[in-house]
Short mmCIF file of N, CA, C and O in Angstrom, two decimals:
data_model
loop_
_atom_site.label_atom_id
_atom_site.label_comp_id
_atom_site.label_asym_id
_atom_site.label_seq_id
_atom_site.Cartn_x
_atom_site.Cartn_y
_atom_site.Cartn_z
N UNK S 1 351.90 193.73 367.80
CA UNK S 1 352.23 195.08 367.42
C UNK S 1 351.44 195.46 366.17
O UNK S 1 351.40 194.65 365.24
N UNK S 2 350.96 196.36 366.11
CA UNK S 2 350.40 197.09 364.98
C UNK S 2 348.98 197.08 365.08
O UNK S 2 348.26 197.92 364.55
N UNK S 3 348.51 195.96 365.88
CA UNK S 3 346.58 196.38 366.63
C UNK S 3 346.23 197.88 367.03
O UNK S 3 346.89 198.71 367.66
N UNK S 4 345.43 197.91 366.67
CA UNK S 4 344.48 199.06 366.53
C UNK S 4 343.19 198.89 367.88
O UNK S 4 342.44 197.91 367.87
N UNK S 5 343.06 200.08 369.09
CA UNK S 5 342.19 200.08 369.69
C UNK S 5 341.65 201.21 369.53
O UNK S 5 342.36 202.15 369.17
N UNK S 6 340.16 201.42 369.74
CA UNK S 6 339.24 202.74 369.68
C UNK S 6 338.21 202.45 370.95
O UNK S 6 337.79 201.39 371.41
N UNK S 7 337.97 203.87 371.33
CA UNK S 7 337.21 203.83 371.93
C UNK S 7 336.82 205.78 372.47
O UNK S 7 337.45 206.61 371.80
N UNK S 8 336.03 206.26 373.39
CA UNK S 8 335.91 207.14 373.69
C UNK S 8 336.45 207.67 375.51
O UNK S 8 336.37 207.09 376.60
N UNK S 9 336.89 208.75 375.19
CA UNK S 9 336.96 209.55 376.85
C UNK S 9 335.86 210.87 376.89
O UNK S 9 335.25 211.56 376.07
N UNK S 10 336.00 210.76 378.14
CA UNK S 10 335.09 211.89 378.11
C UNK S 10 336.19 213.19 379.33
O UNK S 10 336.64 212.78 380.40
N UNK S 11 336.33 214.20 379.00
CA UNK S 11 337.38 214.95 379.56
C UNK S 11 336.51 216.36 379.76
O UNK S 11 336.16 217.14 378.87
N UNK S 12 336.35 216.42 380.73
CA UNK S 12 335.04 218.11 381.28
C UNK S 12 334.29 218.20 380.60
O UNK S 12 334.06 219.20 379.91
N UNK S 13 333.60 216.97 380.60
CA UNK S 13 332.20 217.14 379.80
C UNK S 13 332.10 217.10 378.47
O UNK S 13 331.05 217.23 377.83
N UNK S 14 333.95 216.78 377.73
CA UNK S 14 333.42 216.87 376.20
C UNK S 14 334.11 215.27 375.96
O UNK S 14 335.26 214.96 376.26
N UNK S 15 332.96 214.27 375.27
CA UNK S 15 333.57 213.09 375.12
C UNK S 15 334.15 213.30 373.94
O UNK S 15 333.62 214.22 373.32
N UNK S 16 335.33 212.60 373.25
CA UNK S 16 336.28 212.62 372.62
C UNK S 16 336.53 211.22 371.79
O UNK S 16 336.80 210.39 372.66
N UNK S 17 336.56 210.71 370.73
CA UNK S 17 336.93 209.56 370.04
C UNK S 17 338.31 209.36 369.74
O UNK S 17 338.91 210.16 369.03
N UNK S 18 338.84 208.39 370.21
CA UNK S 18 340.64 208.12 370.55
C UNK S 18 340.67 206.59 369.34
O UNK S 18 339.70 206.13 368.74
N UNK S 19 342.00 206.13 369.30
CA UNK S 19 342.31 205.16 368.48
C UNK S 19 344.03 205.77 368.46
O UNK S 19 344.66 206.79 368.21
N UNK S 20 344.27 203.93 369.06
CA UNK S 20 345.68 203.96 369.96
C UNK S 20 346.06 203.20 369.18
O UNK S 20 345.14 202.53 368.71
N UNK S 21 347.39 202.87 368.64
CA UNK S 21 348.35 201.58 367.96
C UNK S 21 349.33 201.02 368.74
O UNK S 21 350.38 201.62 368.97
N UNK S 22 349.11 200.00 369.14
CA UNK S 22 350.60 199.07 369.86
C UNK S 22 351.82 198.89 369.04
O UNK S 22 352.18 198.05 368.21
N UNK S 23 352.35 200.00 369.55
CA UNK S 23 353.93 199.96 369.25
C UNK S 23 354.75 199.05 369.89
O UNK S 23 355.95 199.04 369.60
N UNK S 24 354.37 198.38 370.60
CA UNK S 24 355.17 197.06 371.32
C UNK S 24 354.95 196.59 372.27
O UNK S 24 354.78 197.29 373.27
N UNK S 25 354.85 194.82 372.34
CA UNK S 25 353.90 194.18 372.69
C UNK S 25 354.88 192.85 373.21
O UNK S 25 355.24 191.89 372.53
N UNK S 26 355.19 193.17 374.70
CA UNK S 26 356.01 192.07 375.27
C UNK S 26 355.70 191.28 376.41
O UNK S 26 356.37 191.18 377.43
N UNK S 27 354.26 190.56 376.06
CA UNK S 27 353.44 189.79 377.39
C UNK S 27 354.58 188.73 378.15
O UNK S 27 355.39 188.06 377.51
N UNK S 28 354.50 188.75 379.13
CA UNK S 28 353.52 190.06 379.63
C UNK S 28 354.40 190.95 380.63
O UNK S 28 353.91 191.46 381.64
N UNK S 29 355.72 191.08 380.26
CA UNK S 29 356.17 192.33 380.72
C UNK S 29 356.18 193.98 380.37
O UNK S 29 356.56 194.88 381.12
N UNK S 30 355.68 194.07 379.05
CA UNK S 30 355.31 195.30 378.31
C UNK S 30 354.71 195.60 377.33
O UNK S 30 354.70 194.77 376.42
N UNK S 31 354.06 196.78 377.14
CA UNK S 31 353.45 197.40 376.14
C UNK S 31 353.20 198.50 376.08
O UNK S 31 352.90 199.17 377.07
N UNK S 32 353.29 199.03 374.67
CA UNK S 32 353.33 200.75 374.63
C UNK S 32 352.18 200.66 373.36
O UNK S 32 351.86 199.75 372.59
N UNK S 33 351.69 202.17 373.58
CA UNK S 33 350.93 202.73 372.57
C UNK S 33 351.27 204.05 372.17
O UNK S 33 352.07 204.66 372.88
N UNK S 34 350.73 204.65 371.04
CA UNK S 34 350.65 205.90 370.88
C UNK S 34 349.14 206.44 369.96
O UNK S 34 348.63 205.77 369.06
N UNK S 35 348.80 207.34 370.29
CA UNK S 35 347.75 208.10 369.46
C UNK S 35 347.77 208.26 368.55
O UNK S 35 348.64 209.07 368.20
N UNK S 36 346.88 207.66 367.43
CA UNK S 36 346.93 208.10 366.24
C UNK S 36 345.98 209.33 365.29
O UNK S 36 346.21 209.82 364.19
N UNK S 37 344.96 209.52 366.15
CA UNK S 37 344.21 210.24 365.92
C UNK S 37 343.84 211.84 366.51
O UNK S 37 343.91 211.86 367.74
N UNK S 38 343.52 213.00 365.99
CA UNK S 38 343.26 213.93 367.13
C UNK S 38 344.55 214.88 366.98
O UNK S 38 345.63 214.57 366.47
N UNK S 39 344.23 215.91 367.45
CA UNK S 39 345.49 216.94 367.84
C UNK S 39 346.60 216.95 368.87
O UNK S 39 347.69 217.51 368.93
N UNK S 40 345.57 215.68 370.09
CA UNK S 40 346.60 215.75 370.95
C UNK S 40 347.54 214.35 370.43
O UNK S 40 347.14 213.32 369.87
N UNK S 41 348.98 214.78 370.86
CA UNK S 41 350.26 214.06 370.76
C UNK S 41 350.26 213.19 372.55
O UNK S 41 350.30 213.76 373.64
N UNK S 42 350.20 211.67 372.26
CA UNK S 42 350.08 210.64 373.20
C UNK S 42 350.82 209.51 373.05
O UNK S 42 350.61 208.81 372.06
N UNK S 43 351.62 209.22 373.82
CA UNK S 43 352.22 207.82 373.59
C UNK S 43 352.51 207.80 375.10
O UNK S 43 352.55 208.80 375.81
N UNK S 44 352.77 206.13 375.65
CA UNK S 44 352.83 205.40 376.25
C UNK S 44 353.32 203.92 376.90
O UNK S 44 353.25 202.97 376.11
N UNK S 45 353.65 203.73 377.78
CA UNK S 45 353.75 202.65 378.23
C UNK S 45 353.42 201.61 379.43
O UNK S 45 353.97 201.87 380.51
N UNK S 46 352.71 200.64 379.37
CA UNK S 46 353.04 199.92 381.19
C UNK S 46 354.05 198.63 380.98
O UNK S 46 354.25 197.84 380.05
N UNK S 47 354.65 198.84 382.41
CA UNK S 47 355.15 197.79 382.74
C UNK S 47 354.91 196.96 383.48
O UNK S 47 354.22 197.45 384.37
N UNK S 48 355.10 195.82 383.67
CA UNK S 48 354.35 194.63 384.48
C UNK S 48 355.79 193.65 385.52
O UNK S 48 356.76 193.06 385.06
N UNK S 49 355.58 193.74 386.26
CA UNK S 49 356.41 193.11 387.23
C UNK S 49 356.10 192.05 388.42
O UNK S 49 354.96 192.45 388.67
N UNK S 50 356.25 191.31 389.06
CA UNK S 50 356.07 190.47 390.28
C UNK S 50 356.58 191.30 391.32
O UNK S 50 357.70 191.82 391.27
N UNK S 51 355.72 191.45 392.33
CA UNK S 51 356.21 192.18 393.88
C UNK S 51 355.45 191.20 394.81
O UNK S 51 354.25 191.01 394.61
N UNK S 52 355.93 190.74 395.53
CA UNK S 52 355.31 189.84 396.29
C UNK S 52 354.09 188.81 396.11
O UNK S 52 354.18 187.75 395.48
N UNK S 53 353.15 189.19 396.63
CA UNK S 53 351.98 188.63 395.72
C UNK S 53 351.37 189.06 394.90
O UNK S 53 350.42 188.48 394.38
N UNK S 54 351.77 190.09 394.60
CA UNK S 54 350.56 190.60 393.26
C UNK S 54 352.16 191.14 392.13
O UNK S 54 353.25 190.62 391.87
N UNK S 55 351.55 192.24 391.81
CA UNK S 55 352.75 192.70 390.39
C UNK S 55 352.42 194.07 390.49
O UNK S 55 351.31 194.58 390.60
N UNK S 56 353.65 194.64 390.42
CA UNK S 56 353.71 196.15 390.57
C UNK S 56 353.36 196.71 388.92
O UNK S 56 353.72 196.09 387.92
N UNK S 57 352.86 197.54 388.90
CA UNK S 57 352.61 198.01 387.37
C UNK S 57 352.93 200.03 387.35
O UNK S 57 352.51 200.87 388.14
N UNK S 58 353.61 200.16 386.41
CA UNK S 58 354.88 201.18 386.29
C UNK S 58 354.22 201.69 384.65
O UNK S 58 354.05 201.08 383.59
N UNK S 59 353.96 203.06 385.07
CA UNK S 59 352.67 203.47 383.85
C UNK S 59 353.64 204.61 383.16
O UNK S 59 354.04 205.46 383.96
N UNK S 60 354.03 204.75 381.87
CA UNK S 60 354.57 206.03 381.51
C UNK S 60 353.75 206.82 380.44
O UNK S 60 353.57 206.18 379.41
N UNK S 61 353.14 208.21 380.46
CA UNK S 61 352.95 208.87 379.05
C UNK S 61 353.41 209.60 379.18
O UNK S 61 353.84 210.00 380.26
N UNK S 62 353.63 210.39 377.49
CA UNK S 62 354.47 211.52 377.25
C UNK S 62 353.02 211.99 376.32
O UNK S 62 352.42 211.24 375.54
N UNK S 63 352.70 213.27 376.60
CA UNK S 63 351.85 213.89 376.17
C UNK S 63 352.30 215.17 375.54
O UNK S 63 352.99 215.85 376.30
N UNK S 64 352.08 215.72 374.28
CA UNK S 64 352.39 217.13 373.61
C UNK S 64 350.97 218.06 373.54
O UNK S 64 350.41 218.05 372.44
N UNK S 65 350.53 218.61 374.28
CA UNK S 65 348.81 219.37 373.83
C UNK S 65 349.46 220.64 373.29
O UNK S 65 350.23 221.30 374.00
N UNK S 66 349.14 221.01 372.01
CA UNK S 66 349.21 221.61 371.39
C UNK S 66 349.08 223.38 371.87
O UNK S 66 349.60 224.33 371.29
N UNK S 67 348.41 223.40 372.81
CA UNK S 67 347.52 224.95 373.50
C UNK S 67 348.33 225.11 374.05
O UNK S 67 348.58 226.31 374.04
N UNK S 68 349.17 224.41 374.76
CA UNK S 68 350.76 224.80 375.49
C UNK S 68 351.22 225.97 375.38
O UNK S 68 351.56 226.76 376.26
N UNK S 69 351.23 226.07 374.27
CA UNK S 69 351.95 227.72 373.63
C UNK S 69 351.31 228.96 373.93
O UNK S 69 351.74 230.12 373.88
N UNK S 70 350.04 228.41 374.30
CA UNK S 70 349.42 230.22 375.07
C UNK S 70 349.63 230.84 376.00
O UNK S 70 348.75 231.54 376.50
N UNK S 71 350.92 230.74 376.52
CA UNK S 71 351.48 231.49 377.94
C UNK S 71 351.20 230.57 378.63
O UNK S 71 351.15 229.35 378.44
N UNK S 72 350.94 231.41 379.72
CA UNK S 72 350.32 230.89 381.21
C UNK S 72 349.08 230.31 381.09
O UNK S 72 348.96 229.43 381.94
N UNK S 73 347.92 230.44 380.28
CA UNK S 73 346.55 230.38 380.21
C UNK S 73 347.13 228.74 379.48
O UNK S 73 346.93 227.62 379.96
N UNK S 74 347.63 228.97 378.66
CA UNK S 74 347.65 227.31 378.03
C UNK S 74 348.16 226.29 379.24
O UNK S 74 347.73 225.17 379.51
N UNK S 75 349.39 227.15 379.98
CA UNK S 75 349.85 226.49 380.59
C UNK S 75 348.85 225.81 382.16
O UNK S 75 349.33 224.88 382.81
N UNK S 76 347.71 226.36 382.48
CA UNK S 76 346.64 226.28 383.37
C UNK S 76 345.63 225.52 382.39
O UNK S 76 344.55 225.35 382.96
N UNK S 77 345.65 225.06 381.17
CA UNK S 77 344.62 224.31 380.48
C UNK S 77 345.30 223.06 380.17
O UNK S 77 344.72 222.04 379.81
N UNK S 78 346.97 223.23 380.39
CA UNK S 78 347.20 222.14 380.23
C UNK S 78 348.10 221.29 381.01
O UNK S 78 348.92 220.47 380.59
N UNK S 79 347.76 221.67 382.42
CA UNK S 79 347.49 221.28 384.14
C UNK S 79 346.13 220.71 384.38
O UNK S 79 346.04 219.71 385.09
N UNK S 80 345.04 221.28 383.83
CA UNK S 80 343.56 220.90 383.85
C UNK S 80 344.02 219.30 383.14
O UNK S 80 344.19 218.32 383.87
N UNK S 81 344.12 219.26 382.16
CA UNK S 81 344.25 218.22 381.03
C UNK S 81 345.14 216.72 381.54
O UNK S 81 344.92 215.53 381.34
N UNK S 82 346.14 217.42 382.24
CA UNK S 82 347.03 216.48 382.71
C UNK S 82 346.50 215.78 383.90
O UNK S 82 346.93 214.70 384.32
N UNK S 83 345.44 216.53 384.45
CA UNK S 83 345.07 216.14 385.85
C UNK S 83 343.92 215.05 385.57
O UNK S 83 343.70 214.03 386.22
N UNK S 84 343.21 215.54 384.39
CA UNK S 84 342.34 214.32 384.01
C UNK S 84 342.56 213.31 383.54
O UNK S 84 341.75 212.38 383.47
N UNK S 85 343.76 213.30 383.09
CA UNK S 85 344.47 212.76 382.67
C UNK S 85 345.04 211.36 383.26
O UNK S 85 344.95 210.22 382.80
N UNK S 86 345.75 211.93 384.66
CA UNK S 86 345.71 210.98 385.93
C UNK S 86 344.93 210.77 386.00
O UNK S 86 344.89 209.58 385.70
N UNK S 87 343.66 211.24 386.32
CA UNK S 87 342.53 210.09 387.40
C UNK S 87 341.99 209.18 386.61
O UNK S 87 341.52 208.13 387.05
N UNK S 88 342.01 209.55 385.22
CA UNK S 88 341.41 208.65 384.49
C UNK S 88 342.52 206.96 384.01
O UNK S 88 342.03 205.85 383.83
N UNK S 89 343.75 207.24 383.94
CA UNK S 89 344.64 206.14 384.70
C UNK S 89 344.52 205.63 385.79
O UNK S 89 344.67 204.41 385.86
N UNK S 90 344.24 206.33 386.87
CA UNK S 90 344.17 205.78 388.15
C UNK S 90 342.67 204.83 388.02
O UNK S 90 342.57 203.71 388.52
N UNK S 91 341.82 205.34 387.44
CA UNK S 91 340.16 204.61 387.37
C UNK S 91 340.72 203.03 386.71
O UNK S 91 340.62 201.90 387.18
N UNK S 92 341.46 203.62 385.15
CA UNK S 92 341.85 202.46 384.60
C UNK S 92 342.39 201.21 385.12
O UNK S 92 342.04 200.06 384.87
N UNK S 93 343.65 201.80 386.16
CA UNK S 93 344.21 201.03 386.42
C UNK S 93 343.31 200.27 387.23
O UNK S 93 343.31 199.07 386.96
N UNK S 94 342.42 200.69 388.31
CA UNK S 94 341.60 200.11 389.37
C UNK S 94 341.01 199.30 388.85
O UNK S 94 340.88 198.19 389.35
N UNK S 95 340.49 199.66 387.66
CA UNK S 95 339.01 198.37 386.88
C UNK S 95 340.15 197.24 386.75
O UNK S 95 340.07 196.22 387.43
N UNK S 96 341.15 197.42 385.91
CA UNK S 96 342.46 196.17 385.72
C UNK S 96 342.68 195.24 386.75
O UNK S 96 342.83 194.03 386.61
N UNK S 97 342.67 196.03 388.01
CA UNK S 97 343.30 195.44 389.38
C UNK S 97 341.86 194.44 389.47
O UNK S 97 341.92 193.24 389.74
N UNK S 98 340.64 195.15 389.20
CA UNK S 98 338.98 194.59 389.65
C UNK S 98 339.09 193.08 388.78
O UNK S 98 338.77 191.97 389.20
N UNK S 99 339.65 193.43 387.46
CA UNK S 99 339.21 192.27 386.85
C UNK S 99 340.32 191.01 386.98
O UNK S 99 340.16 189.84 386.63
N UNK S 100 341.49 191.61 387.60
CA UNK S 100 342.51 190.70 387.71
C UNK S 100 342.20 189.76 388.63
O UNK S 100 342.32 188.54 388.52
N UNK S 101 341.71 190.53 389.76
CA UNK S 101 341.32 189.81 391.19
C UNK S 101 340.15 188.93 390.91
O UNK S 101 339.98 187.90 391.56
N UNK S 102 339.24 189.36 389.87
CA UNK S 102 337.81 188.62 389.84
C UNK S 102 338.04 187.16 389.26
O UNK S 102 337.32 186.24 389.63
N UNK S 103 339.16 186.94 388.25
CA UNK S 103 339.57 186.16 387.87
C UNK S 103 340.53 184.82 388.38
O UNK S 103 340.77 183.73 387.84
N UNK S 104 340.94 185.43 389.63
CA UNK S 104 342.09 184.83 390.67
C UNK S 104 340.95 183.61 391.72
O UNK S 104 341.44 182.94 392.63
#
């Protein structure tokens, strides 16, 4: 708990510099982060489980984007946001699954 990760996203073309803190760190059934940097409000968690042969993994964020508040228009920028949001978990998670298996 209290490690520090950085790194970059890139979200419609504008890459972005992030730096996450582990708020709790329970190998290997859990771990959460939150954002420390930036306007947007991010925190998180996965969970790790056994399902048959492999392990089910159970992803939570809670996200605050600030633009929210512009009506409807924020509210369509921050549907855009959320959606990149997913795939870029879903990518994550896939490389995880890539390197888990490469290792097996």
């Amino acid at each position: 708990m209290g490690s520090r990760l950085t790194g970059t996203r890139t979200y419609a073309g504008v890459t972005l510099p992030w730096t996450v803190e582990i708020t709790a760190w329970e190998p290997p059934h859990r771990y959460a982060f939150a954002l420390i940097n930036g306007r947007l409000r991010l925190a998180g968690e996965q969970r790790f489980e056994p399902a048959g042969d492999g392990c089910r993994v159970e992803a939570r964020l809670d996200i605050g984007v600030p633009w929210l508040r512009l009506g409807r228009l924020g509210g369509r920028i921050g549907s855009a946001v959320l959606q990149r949001v997913e795939v870029a978990l879903a990518e994550d998670l896939d490389a995880l699954h890539d390197l888990v298996v490469a290792e097996t």
